Amino acid sequence: QVQLVQSGGGLVQPGGHLTLTCASSGFALDDYAVGWFRQAPGKEREFVGSIRWKGAATTNIADSLKGRFTISRDSDKRTIYLQINTLAPEDTAVYYCGRTSDLWSKSAHDYDSWGQGTQVTVSS
């Protein structure tokens, strides 16, 4: 069965950085993209970025987040990382990884499996 298990997150000071981890199992990664979304209180789930697993592992980062957010992978570990730099209070949200067969999708609706989510809180 499909499993996406997240780790990382926590309380971070403004200007700091952290890396979130999404460990995957139970499906053929080459057939999917793995994405990161975040959901702040009172807001809809927001696309952060995604990575296609096959070949060159093309990444797609939301325009407003480029330069601070980076997605990478460890193929041997079937693990996807989200590195967030220069954290700001507006980055506070629950962050989710998910899986989609629509390799270019930026819509949460197109993701059929999700990790459990992890809280990122940016505060001094």
PDB file of C-alpha atoms in Angstrom:
ATOM      1  CA  GLN A   1       0.000   0.000   0.000  1.00  0.00           C
ATOM      2  CA  VAL A   2       1.027   3.561  -0.598  1.00  0.00           C
ATOM      3  CA  GLN A   3       2.755   5.174   2.338  1.00  0.00           C
ATOM      4  CA  LEU A   4       4.145   8.655   2.721  1.00  0.00           C
ATOM      5  CA  VAL A   5       5.712   9.213   6.102  1.00  0.00           C
ATOM      6  CA  GLN A   6       6.812  12.696   7.013  1.00  0.00           C
ATOM      7  CA  SER A   7       9.343  13.944   9.494  1.00  0.00           C
ATOM      8  CA  GLY A   8      10.961  17.226  10.349  1.00  0.00           C
ATOM      9  CA  GLY A   9       9.240  20.457  11.127  1.00  0.00           C
ATOM     10  CA  GLY A  10       9.015  22.118  14.469  1.00  0.00           C
ATOM     11  CA  LEU A  11       9.551  25.552  15.938  1.00  0.00           C
ATOM     12  CA  VAL A  12      12.100  27.681  14.111  1.00  0.00           C
ATOM     13  CA  GLN A  13      13.180  31.272  14.551  1.00  0.00           C
ATOM     14  CA  PRO A  14      12.702  33.759  11.717  1.00  0.00           C
ATOM     15  CA  GLY A  15      15.627  33.633   9.327  1.00  0.00           C
ATOM     16  CA  GLY A  16      16.358  30.043  10.157  1.00  0.00           C
ATOM     17  CA  HIS A  17      16.094  27.004   7.974  1.00  0.00           C
ATOM     18  CA  LEU A  18      14.911  23.442   8.138  1.00  0.00           C
ATOM     19  CA  THR A  19      14.406  20.400   5.977  1.00  0.00           C
ATOM     20  CA  LEU A  20      11.268  18.303   5.823  1.00  0.00           C
ATOM     21  CA  THR A  21      11.416  14.669   4.838  1.00  0.00           C
ATOM     22  CA  CYS A  22       8.882  12.486   3.044  1.00  0.00           C
ATOM     23  CA  ALA A  23       9.718   8.791   2.952  1.00  0.00           C
ATOM     24  CA  SER A  24       7.749   6.866   0.359  1.00  0.00           C
ATOM     25  CA  SER A  25       6.916   3.212  -0.137  1.00  0.00           C
ATOM     26  CA  GLY A  26       4.390   0.967  -1.808  1.00  0.00           C
ATOM     27  CA  PHE A  27       4.332   2.382  -5.327  1.00  0.00           C
ATOM     28  CA  ALA A  28       6.410   2.856  -8.447  1.00  0.00           C
ATOM     29  CA  LEU A  29       7.983   6.265  -8.086  1.00  0.00           C
ATOM     30  CA  ASP A  30       8.749   6.552 -11.789  1.00  0.00           C
ATOM     31  CA  ASP A  31       5.034   6.843 -12.535  1.00  0.00           C
ATOM     32  CA  TYR A  32       4.366   9.762 -10.214  1.00  0.00           C
ATOM     33  CA  ALA A  33       5.330  13.171  -9.033  1.00  0.00           C
ATOM     34  CA  VAL A  34       5.653  13.891  -5.344  1.00  0.00           C
ATOM     35  CA  GLY A  35       4.557  17.310  -4.218  1.00  0.00           C
ATOM     36  CA  TRP A  36       4.695  19.501  -1.163  1.00  0.00           C
ATOM     37  CA  PHE A  37       1.764  21.574  -0.016  1.00  0.00           C
ATOM     38  CA  ARG A  38       1.144  23.711   3.006  1.00  0.00           C
ATOM     39  CA  GLN A  39      -1.990  24.795   4.781  1.00  0.00           C
ATOM     40  CA  ALA A  40      -2.120  27.720   7.146  1.00  0.00           C
ATOM     41  CA  PRO A  41      -5.041  28.355   9.488  1.00  0.00           C
ATOM     42  CA  GLY A  42      -8.038  29.653   7.570  1.00  0.00           C
ATOM     43  CA  LYS A  43      -6.447  29.063   4.181  1.00  0.00           C
ATOM     44  CA  GLU A  44      -6.689  26.432   1.497  1.00  0.00           C
ATOM     45  CA  ARG A  45      -3.956  23.935   0.869  1.00  0.00           C
ATOM     46  CA  GLU A  46      -1.270  25.741  -1.119  1.00  0.00           C
ATOM     47  CA  PHE A  47       1.084  24.251  -3.669  1.00  0.00           C
ATOM     48  CA  VAL A  48       4.728  24.563  -2.679  1.00  0.00           C
ATOM     49  CA  GLY A  49       6.501  22.443  -5.254  1.00  0.00           C
ATOM     50  CA  SER A  50       6.857  19.017  -6.750  1.00  0.00           C
ATOM     51  CA  ILE A  51       9.411  16.690  -8.219  1.00  0.00           C
ATOM     52  CA  ARG A  52       9.121  14.143 -10.982  1.00  0.00           C
ATOM     53  CA  TRP A  53      10.920  11.013  -9.996  1.00  0.00           C
ATOM     54  CA  LYS A  54      11.873   9.571 -13.333  1.00  0.00           C
ATOM     55  CA  GLY A  55      14.963  10.597 -15.226  1.00  0.00           C
ATOM     56  CA  ALA A  56      16.290  14.032 -14.385  1.00  0.00           C
ATOM     57  CA  ALA A  57      13.761  14.507 -11.567  1.00  0.00           C
ATOM     58  CA  THR A  58      12.482  17.843 -12.784  1.00  0.00           C
ATOM     59  CA  THR A  59      11.323  20.117  -9.998  1.00  0.00           C
ATOM     60  CA  ASN A  60       8.574  22.704 -10.027  1.00  0.00           C
ATOM     61  CA  ILE A  61       8.482  25.351  -7.317  1.00  0.00           C
ATOM     62  CA  ALA A  62       5.722  27.873  -6.803  1.00  0.00           C
ATOM     63  CA  ASP A  63       6.813  31.217  -8.232  1.00  0.00           C
ATOM     64  CA  SER A  64       6.449  33.079  -4.960  1.00  0.00           C
ATOM     65  CA  LEU A  65       8.642  30.569  -3.152  1.00  0.00           C
ATOM     66  CA  LYS A  66      11.491  30.238  -5.595  1.00  0.00           C
ATOM     67  CA  GLY A  67      14.812  31.081  -4.059  1.00  0.00           C
ATOM     68  CA  ARG A  68      13.839  29.953  -0.567  1.00  0.00           C
ATOM     69  CA  PHE A  69      12.307  26.515  -1.162  1.00  0.00           C
ATOM     70  CA  THR A  70      14.182  23.623  -2.712  1.00  0.00           C
ATOM     71  CA  ILE A  71      13.002  20.098  -3.410  1.00  0.00           C
ATOM     72  CA  SER A  72      15.430  17.230  -3.733  1.00  0.00           C
ATOM     73  CA  ARG A  73      15.437  13.478  -3.514  1.00  0.00           C
ATOM     74  CA  ASP A  74      17.439  10.489  -2.420  1.00  0.00           C
ATOM     75  CA  SER A  75      16.634   7.794  -4.934  1.00  0.00           C
ATOM     76  CA  ASP A  76      18.073   4.927  -2.910  1.00  0.00           C
ATOM     77  CA  LYS A  77      16.000   5.879   0.119  1.00  0.00           C
ATOM     78  CA  ARG A  78      12.854   6.751  -1.868  1.00  0.00           C
ATOM     79  CA  THR A  79      12.850   9.976   0.077  1.00  0.00           C
ATOM     80  CA  ILE A  80      11.854  13.489  -0.915  1.00  0.00           C
ATOM     81  CA  TYR A  81      13.116  16.568   0.886  1.00  0.00           C
ATOM     82  CA  LEU A  82      11.829  20.083   1.165  1.00  0.00           C
ATOM     83  CA  GLN A  83      14.476  22.558   2.250  1.00  0.00           C
ATOM     84  CA  ILE A  84      13.194  25.894   3.445  1.00  0.00           C
ATOM     85  CA  ASN A  85      15.583  28.788   3.910  1.00  0.00           C
ATOM     86  CA  THR A  86      15.135  32.214   5.452  1.00  0.00           C
ATOM     87  CA  LEU A  87      11.994  31.192   7.261  1.00  0.00           C
ATOM     88  CA  ALA A  88       9.423  33.863   7.986  1.00  0.00           C
ATOM     89  CA  PRO A  89       6.294  33.862  10.139  1.00  0.00           C
ATOM     90  CA  GLU A  90       4.103  33.571   7.037  1.00  0.00           C
ATOM     91  CA  ASP A  91       5.667  30.176   6.405  1.00  0.00           C
ATOM     92  CA  THR A  92       3.893  28.856   9.472  1.00  0.00           C
ATOM     93  CA  ALA A  93       1.625  26.039   8.326  1.00  0.00           C
ATOM     94  CA  VAL A  94       1.091  22.330   8.285  1.00  0.00           C
ATOM     95  CA  TYR A  95       3.206  20.937   5.486  1.00  0.00           C
ATOM     96  CA  TYR A  96       2.105  17.862   3.558  1.00  0.00           C
ATOM     97  CA  CYS A  97       3.709  15.675   0.954  1.00  0.00           C
ATOM     98  CA  GLY A  98       1.512  13.909  -1.547  1.00  0.00           C
ATOM     99  CA  ARG A  99       1.529  11.784  -4.667  1.00  0.00           C
ATOM    100  CA  THR A 100      -0.022  12.478  -8.039  1.00  0.00           C
ATOM    101  CA  SER A 101      -0.145  10.765 -11.406  1.00  0.00           C
ATOM    102  CA  ASP A 102      -0.592  14.183 -13.025  1.00  0.00           C
ATOM    103  CA  LEU A 103       3.083  14.982 -13.221  1.00  0.00           C
ATOM    104  CA  TRP A 104       2.656  18.730 -13.604  1.00  0.00           C
ATOM    105  CA  SER A 105      -0.259  19.301 -11.274  1.00  0.00           C
ATOM    106  CA  LYS A 106      -0.279  22.158  -8.797  1.00  0.00           C
ATOM    107  CA  SER A 107      -3.713  21.258  -7.485  1.00  0.00           C
ATOM    108  CA  ALA A 108      -4.250  19.372  -4.249  1.00  0.00           C
ATOM    109  CA  HIS A 109      -7.305  17.808  -5.860  1.00  0.00           C
ATOM    110  CA  ASP A 110      -5.071  15.768  -8.168  1.00  0.00           C
ATOM    111  CA  TYR A 111      -3.126  14.144  -5.344  1.00  0.00           C
ATOM    112  CA  ASP A 112      -4.476  10.790  -4.253  1.00  0.00           C
ATOM    113  CA  SER A 113      -2.244  10.000  -1.277  1.00  0.00           C
ATOM    114  CA  TRP A 114      -0.874  12.189   1.476  1.00  0.00           C
ATOM    115  CA  GLY A 115       1.560  12.080   4.311  1.00  0.00           C
ATOM    116  CA  GLN A 116       0.358  12.801   7.792  1.00  0.00           C
ATOM    117  CA  GLY A 117       1.502  16.408   7.741  1.00  0.00           C
ATOM    118  CA  THR A 118       4.004  18.167   9.932  1.00  0.00           C
ATOM    119  CA  GLN A 119       3.724  21.499  11.684  1.00  0.00           C
ATOM    120  CA  VAL A 120       6.197  24.238  10.893  1.00  0.00           C
ATOM    121  CA  THR A 121       5.991  27.203  13.222  1.00  0.00           C
ATOM    122  CA  VAL A 122       8.190  30.232  12.658  1.00  0.00           C
ATOM    123  CA  SER A 123       8.345  32.450  15.697  1.00  0.00           C
ATOM    124  CA  SER A 124      10.843  34.272  17.827  1.00  0.00           C
TER     125      SER A 124
END
